[in-house]
Short mmCIF file of C-alpha atoms and ligand atoms in Angstrom, two decimals:
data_model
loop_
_atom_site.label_atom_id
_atom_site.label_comp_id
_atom_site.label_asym_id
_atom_site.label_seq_id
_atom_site.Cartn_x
_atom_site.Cartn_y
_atom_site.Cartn_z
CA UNK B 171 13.83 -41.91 -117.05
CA UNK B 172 13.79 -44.17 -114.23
CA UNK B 173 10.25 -45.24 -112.27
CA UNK B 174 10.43 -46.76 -108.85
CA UNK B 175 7.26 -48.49 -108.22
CA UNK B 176 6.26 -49.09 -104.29
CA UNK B 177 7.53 -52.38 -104.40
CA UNK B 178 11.14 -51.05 -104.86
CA UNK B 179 11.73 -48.32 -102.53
CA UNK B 180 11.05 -47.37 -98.68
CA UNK B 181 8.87 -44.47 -99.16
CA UNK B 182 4.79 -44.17 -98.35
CA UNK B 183 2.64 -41.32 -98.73
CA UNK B 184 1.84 -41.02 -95.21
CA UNK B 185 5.35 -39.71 -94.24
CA UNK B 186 4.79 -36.45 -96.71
CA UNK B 187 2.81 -33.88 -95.07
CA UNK B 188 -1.22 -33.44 -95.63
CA UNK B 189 -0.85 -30.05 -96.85
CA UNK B 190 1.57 -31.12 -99.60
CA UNK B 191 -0.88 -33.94 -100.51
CA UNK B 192 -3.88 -31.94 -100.68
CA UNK B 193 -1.97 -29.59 -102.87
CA UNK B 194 -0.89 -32.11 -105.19
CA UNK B 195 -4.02 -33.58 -105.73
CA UNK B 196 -6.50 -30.58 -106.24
CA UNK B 197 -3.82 -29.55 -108.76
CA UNK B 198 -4.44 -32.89 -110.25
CA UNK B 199 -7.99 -32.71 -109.89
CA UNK B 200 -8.02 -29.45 -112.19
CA UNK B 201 -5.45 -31.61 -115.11
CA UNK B 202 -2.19 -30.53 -113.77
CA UNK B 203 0.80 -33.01 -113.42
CA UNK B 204 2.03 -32.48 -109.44
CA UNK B 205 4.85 -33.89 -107.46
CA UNK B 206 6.51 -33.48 -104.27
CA UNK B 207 10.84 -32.85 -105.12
CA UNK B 208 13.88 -32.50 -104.21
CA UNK B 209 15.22 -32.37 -100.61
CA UNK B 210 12.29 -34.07 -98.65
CA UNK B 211 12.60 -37.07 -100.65
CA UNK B 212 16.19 -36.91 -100.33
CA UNK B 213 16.00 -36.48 -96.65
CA UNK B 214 13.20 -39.70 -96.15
CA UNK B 215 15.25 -41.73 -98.50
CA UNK B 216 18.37 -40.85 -96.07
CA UNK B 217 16.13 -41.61 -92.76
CA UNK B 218 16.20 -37.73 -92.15
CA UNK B 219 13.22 -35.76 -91.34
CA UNK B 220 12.39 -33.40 -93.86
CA UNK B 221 12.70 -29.28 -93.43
CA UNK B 222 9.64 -28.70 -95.59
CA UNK B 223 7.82 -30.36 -98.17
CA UNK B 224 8.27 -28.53 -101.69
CA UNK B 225 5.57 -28.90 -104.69
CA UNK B 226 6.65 -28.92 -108.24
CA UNK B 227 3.37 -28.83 -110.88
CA UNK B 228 2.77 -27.80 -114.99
CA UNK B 229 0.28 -25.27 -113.78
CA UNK B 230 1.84 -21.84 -114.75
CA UNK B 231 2.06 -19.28 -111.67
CA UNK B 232 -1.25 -17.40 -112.61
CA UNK B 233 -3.08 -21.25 -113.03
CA UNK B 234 -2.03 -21.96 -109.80
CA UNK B 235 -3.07 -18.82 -108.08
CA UNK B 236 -6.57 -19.91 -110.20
CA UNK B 237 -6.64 -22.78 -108.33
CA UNK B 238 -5.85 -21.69 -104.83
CA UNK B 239 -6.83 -18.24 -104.90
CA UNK B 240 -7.02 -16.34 -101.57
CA UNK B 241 -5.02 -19.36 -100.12
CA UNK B 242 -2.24 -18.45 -102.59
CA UNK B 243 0.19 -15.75 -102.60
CA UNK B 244 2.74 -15.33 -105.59
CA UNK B 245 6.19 -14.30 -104.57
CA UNK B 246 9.84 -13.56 -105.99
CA UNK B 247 11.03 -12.23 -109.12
CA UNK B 248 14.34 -13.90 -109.54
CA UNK B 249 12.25 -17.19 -109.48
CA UNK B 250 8.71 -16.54 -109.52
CA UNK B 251 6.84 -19.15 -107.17
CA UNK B 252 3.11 -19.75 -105.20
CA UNK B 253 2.79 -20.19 -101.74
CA UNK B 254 -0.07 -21.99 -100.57
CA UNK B 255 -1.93 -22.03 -97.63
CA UNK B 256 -3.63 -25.34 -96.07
CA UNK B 257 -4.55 -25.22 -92.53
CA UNK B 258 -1.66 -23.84 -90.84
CA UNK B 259 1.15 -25.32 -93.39
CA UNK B 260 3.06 -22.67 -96.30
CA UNK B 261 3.87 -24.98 -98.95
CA UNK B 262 5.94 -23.45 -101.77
CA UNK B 263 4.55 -24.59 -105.05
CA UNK B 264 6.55 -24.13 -108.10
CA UNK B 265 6.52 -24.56 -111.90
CA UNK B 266 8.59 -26.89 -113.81
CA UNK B 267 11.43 -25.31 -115.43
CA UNK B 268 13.38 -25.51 -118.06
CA UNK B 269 16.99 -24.14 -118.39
CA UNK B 270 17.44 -23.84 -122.27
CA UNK B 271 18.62 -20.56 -123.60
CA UNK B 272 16.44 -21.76 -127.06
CA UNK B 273 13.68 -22.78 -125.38
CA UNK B 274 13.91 -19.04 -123.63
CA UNK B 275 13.81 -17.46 -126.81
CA UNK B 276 10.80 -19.57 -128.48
CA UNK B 277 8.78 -19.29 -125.44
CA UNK B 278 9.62 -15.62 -124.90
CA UNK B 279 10.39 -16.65 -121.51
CA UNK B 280 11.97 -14.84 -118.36
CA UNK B 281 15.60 -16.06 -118.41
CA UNK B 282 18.47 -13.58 -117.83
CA UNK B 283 22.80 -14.55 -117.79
CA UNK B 284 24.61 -12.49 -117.44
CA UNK B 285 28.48 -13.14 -117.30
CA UNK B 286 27.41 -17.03 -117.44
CA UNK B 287 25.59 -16.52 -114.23
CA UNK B 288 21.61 -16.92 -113.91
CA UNK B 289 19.76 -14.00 -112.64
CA UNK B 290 16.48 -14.54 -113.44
CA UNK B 291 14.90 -17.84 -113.91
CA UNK B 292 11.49 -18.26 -115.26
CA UNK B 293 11.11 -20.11 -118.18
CA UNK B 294 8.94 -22.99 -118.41
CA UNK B 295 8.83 -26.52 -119.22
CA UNK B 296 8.28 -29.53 -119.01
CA UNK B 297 9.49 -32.58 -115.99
CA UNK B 298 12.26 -33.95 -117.92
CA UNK B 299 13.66 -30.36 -118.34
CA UNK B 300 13.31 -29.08 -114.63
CA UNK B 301 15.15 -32.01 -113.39
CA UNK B 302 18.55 -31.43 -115.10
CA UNK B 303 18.10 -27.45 -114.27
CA UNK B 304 18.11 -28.85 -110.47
CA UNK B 305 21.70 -28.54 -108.47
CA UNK B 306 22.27 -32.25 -107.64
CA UNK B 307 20.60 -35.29 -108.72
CA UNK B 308 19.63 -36.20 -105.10
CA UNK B 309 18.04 -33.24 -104.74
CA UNK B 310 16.40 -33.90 -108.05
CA UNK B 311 13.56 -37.19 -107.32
CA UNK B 312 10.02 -36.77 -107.86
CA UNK B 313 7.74 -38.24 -105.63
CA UNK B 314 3.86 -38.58 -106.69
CA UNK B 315 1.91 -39.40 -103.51
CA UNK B 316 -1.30 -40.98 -105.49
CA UNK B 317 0.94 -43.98 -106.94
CA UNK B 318 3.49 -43.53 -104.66
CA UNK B 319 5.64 -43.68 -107.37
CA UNK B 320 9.58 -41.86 -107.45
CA UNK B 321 10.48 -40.48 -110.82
CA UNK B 322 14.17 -40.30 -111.65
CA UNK B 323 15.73 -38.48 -114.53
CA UNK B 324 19.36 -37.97 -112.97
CA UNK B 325 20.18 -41.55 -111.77
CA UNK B 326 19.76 -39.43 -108.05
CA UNK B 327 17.82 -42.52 -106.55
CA UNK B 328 21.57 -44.96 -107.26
CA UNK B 329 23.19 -41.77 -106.45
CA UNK B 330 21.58 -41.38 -102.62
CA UNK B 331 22.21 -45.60 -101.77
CA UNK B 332 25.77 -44.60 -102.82
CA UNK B 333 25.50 -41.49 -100.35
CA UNK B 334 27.22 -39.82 -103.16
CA UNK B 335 26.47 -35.86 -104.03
CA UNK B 336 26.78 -35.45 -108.07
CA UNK B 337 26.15 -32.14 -109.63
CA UNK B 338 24.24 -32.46 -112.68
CA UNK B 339 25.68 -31.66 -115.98
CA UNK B 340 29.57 -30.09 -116.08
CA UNK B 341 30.35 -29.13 -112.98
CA UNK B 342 32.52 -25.83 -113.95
CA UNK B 343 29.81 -25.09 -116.02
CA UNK B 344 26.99 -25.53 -113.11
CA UNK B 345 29.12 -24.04 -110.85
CA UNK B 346 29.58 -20.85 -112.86
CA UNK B 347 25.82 -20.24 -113.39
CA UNK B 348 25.21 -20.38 -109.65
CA UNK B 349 28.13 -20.27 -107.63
CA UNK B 350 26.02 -20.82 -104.03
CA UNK B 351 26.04 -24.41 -105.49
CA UNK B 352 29.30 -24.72 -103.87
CA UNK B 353 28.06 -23.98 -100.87
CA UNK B 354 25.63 -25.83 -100.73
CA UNK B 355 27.44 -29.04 -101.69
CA UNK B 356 28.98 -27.95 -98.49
CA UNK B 357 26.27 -28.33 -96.41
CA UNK B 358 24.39 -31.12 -97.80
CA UNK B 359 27.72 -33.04 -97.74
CA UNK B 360 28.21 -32.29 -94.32
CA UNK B 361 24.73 -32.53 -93.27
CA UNK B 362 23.37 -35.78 -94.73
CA UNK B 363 26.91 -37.25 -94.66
CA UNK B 364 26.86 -37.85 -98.25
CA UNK B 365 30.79 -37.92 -100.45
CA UNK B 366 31.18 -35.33 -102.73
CA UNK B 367 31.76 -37.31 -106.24
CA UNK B 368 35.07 -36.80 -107.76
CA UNK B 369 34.17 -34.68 -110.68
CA UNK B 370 32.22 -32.02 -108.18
CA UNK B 371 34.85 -31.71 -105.72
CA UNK B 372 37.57 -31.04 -108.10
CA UNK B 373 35.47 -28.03 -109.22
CA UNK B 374 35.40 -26.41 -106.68
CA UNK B 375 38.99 -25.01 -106.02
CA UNK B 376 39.19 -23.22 -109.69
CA UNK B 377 35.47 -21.63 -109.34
CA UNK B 378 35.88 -20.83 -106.05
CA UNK B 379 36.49 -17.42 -106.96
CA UNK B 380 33.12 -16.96 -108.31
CA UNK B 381 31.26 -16.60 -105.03
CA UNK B 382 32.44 -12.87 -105.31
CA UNK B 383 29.83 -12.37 -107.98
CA UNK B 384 27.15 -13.82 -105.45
CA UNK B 385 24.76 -11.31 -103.73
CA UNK B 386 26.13 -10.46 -100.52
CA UNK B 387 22.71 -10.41 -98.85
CA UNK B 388 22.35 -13.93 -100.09
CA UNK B 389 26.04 -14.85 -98.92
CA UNK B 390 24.93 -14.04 -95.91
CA UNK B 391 22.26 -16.29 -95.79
CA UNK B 392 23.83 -19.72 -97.01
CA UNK B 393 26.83 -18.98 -94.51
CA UNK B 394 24.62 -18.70 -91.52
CA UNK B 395 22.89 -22.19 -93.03
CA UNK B 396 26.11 -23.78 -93.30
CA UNK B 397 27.34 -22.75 -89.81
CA UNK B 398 24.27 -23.44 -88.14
CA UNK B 399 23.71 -26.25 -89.37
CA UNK B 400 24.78 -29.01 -86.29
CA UNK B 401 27.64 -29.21 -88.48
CA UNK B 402 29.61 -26.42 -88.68
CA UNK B 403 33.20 -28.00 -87.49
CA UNK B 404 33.03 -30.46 -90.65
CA UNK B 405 31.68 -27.73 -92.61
CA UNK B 406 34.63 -25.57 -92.11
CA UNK B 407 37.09 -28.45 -93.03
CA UNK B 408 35.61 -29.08 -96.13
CA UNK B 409 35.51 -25.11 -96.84
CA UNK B 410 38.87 -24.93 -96.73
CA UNK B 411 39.96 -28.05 -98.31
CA UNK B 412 38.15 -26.87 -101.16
CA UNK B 413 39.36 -23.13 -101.03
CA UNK B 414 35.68 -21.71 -100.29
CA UNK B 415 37.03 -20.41 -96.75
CA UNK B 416 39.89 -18.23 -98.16
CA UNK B 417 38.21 -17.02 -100.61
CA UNK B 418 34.86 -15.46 -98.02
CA UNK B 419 37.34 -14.68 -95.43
CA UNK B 420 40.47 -13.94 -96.90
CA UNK B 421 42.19 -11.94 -93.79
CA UNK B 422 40.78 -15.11 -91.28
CA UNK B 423 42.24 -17.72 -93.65
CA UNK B 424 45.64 -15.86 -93.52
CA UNK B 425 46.05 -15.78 -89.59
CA UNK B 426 44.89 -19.48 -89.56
CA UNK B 427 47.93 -19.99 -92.21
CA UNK B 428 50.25 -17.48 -90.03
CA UNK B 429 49.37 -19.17 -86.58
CA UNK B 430 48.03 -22.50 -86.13
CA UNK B 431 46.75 -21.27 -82.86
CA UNK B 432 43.50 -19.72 -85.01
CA UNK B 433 42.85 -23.13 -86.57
CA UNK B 434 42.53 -23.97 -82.97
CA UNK B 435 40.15 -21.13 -82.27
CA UNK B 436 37.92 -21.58 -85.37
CA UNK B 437 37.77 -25.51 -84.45
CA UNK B 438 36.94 -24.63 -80.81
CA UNK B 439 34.56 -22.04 -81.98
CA UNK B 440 32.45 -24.28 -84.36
CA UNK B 441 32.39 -27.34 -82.07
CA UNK B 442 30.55 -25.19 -79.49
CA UNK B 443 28.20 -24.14 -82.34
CA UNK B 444 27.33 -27.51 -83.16
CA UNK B 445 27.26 -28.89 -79.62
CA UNK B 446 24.94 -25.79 -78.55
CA UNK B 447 22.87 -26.60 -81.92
CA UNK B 448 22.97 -30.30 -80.83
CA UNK B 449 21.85 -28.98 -77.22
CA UNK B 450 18.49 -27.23 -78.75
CA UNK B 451 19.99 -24.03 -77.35
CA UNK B 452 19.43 -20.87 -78.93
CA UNK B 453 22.78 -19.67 -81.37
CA UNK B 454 22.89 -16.17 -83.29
CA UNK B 455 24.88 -14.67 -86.27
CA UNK B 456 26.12 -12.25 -84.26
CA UNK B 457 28.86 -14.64 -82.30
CA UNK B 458 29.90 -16.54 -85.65
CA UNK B 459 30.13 -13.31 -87.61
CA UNK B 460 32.40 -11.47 -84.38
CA UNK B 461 34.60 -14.44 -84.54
CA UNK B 462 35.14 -15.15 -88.38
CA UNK B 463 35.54 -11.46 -88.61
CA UNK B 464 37.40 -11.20 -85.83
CA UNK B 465 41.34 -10.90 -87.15
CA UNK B 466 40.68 -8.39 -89.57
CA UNK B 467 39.37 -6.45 -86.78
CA UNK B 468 42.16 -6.96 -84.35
CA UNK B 469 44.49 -5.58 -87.45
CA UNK B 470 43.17 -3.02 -87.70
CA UNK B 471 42.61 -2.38 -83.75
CA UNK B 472 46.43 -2.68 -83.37
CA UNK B 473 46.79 -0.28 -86.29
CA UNK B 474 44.54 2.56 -84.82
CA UNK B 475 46.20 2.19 -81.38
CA UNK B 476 49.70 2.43 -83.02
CA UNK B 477 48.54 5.58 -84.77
CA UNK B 478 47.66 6.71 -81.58
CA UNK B 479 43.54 6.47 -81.09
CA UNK B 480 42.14 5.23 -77.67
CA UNK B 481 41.15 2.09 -77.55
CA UNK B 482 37.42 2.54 -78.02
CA UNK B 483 37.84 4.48 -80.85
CA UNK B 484 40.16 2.28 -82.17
CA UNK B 485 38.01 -0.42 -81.55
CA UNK B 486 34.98 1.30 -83.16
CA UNK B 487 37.12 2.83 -86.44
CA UNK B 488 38.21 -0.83 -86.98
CA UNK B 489 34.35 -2.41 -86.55
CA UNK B 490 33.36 0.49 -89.10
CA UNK B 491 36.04 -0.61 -91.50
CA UNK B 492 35.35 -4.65 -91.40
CA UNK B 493 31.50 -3.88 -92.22
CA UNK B 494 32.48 -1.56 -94.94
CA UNK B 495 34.35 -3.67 -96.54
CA UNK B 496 32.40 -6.73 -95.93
CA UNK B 497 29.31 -5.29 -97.75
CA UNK B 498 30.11 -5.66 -101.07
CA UNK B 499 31.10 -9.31 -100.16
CA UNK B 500 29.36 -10.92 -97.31
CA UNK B 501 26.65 -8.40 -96.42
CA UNK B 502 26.29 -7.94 -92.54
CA UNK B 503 22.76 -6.79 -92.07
CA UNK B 504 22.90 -3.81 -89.73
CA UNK B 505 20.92 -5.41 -86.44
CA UNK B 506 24.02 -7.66 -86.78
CA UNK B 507 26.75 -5.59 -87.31
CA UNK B 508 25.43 -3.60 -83.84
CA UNK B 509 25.86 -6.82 -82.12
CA UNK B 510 29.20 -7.48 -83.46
CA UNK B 511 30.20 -4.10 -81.93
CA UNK B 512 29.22 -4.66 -79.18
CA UNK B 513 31.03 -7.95 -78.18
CA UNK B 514 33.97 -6.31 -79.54
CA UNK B 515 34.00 -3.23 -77.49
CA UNK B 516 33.45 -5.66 -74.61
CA UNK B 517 36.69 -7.37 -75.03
CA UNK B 518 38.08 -3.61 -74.17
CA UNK B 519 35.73 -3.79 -70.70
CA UNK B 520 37.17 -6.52 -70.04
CA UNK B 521 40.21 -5.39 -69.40
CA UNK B 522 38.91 -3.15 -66.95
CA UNK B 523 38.07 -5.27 -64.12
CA UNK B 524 37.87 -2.91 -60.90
CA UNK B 525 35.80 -0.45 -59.92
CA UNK B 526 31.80 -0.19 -60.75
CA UNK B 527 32.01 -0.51 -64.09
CA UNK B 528 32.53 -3.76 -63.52
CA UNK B 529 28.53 -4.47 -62.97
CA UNK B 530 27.32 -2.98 -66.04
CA UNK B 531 29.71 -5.01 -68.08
CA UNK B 532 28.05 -7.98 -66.17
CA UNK B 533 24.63 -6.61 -66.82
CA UNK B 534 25.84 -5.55 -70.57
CA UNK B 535 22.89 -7.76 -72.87
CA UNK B 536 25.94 -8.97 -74.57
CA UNK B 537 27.79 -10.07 -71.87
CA UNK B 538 27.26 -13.72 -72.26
CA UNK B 539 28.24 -13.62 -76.09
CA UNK B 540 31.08 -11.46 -75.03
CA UNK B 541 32.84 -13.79 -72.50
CA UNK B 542 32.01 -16.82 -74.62
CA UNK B 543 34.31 -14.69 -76.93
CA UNK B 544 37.14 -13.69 -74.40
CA UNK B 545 37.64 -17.52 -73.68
CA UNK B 546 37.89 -18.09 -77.22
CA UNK B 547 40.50 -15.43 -77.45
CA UNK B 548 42.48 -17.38 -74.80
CA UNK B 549 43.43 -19.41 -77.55
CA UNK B 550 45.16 -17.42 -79.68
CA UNK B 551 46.62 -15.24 -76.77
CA UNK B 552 47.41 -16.97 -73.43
CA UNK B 553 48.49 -13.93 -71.47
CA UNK B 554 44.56 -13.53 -71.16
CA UNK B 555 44.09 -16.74 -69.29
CA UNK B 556 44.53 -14.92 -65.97
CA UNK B 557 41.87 -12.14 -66.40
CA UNK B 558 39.75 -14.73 -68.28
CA UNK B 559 39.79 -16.84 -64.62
CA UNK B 560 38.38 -13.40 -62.99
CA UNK B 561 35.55 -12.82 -65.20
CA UNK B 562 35.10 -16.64 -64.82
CA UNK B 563 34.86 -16.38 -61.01
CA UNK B 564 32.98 -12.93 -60.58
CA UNK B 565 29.73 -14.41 -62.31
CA UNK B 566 30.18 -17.32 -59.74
CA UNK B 567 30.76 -16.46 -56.32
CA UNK B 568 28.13 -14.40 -54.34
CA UNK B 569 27.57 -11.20 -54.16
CA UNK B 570 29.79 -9.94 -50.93
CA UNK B 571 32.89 -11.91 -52.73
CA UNK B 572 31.99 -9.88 -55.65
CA UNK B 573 32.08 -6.76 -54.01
CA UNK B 574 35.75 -8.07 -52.85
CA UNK B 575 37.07 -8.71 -55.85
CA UNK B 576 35.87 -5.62 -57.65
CA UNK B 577 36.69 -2.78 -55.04
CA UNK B 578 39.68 -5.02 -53.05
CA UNK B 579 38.77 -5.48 -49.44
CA UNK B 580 42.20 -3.22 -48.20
CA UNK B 581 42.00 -1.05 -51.41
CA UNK B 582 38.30 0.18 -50.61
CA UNK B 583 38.79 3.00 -48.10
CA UNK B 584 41.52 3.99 -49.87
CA UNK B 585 39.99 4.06 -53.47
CA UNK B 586 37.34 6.17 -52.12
CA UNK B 587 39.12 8.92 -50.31
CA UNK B 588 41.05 9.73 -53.20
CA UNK B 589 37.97 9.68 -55.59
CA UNK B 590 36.55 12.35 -53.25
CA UNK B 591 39.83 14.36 -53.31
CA UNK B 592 39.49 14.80 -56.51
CA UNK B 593 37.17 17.48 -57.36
CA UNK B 594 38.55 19.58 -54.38
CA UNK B 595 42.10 19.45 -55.89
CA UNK B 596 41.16 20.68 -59.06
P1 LIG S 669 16.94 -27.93 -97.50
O1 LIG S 669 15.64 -27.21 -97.62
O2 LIG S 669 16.94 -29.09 -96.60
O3 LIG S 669 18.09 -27.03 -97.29
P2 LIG S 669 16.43 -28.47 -100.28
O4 LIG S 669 17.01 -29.47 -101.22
O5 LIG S 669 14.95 -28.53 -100.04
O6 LIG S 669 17.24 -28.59 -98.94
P3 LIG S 669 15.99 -25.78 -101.15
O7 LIG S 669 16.95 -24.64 -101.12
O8 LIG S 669 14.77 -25.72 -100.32
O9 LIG S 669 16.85 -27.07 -100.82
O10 LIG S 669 15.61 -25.99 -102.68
C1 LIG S 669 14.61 -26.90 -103.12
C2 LIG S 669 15.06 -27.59 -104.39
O11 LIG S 669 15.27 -26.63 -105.44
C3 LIG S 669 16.39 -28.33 -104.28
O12 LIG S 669 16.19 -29.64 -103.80
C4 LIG S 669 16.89 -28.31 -105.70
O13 LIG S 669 16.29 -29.30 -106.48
C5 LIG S 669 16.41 -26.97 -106.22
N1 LIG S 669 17.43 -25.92 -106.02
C6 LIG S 669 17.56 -25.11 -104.95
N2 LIG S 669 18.58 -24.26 -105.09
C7 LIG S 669 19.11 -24.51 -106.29
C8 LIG S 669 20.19 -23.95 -107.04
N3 LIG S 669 20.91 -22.96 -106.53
N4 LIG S 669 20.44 -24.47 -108.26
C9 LIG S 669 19.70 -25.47 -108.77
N5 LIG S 669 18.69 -26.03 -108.12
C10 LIG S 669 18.37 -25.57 -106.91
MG1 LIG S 670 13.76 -27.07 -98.94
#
């Protein structure tokens, strides 16, 4: 183990919040050993502002909740944790770990693999041993505010001067056992700028096929982190240099093989991300997840029309299908998926640009996220750049020009008198 004394590194108490402090030292008060770890020291030590401010102790769960009591809660089951309560700061305290199958057995510990991959993880232990059951060794420092002290066990403090990310232990192995790891190598690469080291990025590729034995629900999740992250263009170039993109979005990844033009699209599509993240303005799921899901749906769109389905049902068979079959892999939570539809069926709306229908598209909640979408399309299919220019000018001019362009200033009379006909003809 490594110490790092004041004298040799850049951190001070004061920049780790007073909740996590407080925590830390009634649990040290009461005879526990307590540490702030993992990513806020990475983030300080990178000149990045820490998300949150995580607690790692020897109390057990129940000693914890002894100690807090009605300011602590304890949650999960896959990893049992405490939060605690100070003021109006959650700080997630946890136990240290230990990832031995042995010491599982002698301590009659909560530790379940299955198929090499961890389900449940609640065995205890001692520092030493929850460092090394950590992902990466930056994201494996303890910091102890009282001395102001950084413990190393993983050579993580060499590791984040080098900006390096190093898993700890074999890769395939680590890898295997929790395939989000890839993931988030992903983002922290991306994120922090930090170099994957050799031996992690070459293990990606060959276990890239275990992210289909990842919870969709918690697919989900890291995906949205990744692509909200500020970085989601970089993100997406490392996902598919490393085979991670194919393997989520198999149909996507084939029409960016079959026309560069999607490449072009996804780019385009991700830069806004990140510039609207950079922007502080707001982004959702439901755009990224209507684009990335996009060519699958357009398949099957062209394959319902073929078969002779109008459009909207078409349109609706082939949303139906995508979020069937995504749910076993990525799971689209339903609020989602309703969005999705939406900016879909839009696209069909779209098409449709005279007559009054034209102002409840505009007024359509979706709209905005729907057009954003139709420009994207442009890309991949520049026969829609002309009708793409209308919807552009219709939410510009005023309102008589609007009128104009949706009824036709000649056309109007005309339009109408036949409308009327109607009913008496038939
Ligand atoms: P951020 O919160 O900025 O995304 P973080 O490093 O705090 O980054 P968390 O997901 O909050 O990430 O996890 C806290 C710590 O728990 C990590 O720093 C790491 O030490 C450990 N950890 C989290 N997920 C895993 C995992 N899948 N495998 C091993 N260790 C993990
Ligand atoms: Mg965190």
């Amino acid at each position: 183990m490594q110490t790092y004394p004041k004298s040799q590194h850049q951190l001070s108490r004061e920049q780790f919040s007073p909740a996590s402090r407080a925590i830390i030292q009634q649990l040290s008060d009461h005879g526990y050993e307590a540490y702030v770890v993992g990513g806020a020291i990475r983030d300080l030590l990178l000149g990045k502002k820490p998300k949150d401010f995580d607690v790692v102790t020897s109390a057990t769960p129940e000693q914890i909740k002894a100690v807090f009591r009605r300011r602590c809660r304890l949650i999960g089951r896959r990893f049992r944790l405490a939060h605690v309560y100070i003021d109006r700061d959650l700080i997630e305290v946890a136990t240290f770990r230990s990832s031995s199958g042995n010491d599982a057995a002698a301590s009659g510990g909560d530790r379940l693999i299955r198929n090499g991959q961890i389900i449940r993880d609640n065995v205890y232990g001692s520092i030493d041993q929850d460092a090394v059951r950590r992902d990466f060794t930056a994201n494996a420092l303890y910091f102890d505010p009282a001395g102001e002290t950084i413990l190393d066990f993983v050579n993580g403090y060499e590791d984040i001067n080098k900006r390096l990310l190093s898993l700890i232990g074999e890769p395939a192995e680590r890898f295997r056992e929790d395939p989000v790891r890839m993931l988030r190598a992903v983002r922290f690469a991306v994120k922090l700028d930090l170099q994957l080291d050799a031996p992690c990025a070459a293990a990606i590729a060959p276990n890239a096929h275990c992210l289909a034995n990842v919870a969709p629900a918690r697919l989900f999740d890291e995906l949205i982190k990744i692509f909200h992250s500020g970085y989601a263009e970089s993100a997406f170039e490392l996902m598919q240099k490393h085979g991670l993109f194919a393997q989520l979005f198999p149909h996507t990844a084939q029409a960016i093989a079959e026309r560069p033009e999607y490449e072009t699209l996804y780019r385009t599509a991700f830069a806004n991300t990140d510039e609207r993240i950079a922007a502080s303005k707001p982004v959702t799921p439901v755009f990224l997840f209507a684009v990335l899901l996009w060519p699958r749906a357009e398949q099957l769109f062209c394959q319902h029309l073929q078969n002779g389905l109008p459009e909207f049902d078409a349109m609706n068979l082939a949303a139906t299908t995508v979020f069937e079959e995504q749910r076993d892999s990525i799971f689209v939570p339903r609020v989602i998926q309703a969005g999705i539809r939406h900016i879909w069926t839009l696209q069909l709306r779209f098409m449709r640009n005279r007559g009054k229908r034209v102002f409840s598209t505009l007024a359509h909640p979706r709209f905005r996220a729907a057009y954003d979408f139709l420009l994207l399309r442009q890309i991949t299919q520049p026969e829609l750049a002309e009708l793409t220019s209308w919807w552009t000018e219709i939410q510009e001019v005023p309102p008589e020009k609007k009128r104009e362009m949706i009824f036709g200033s000649a056309e109007k009379g005309k339009r109408r008198r036949r409308r009327r006909k109607k009913p008496a003809d038939s």
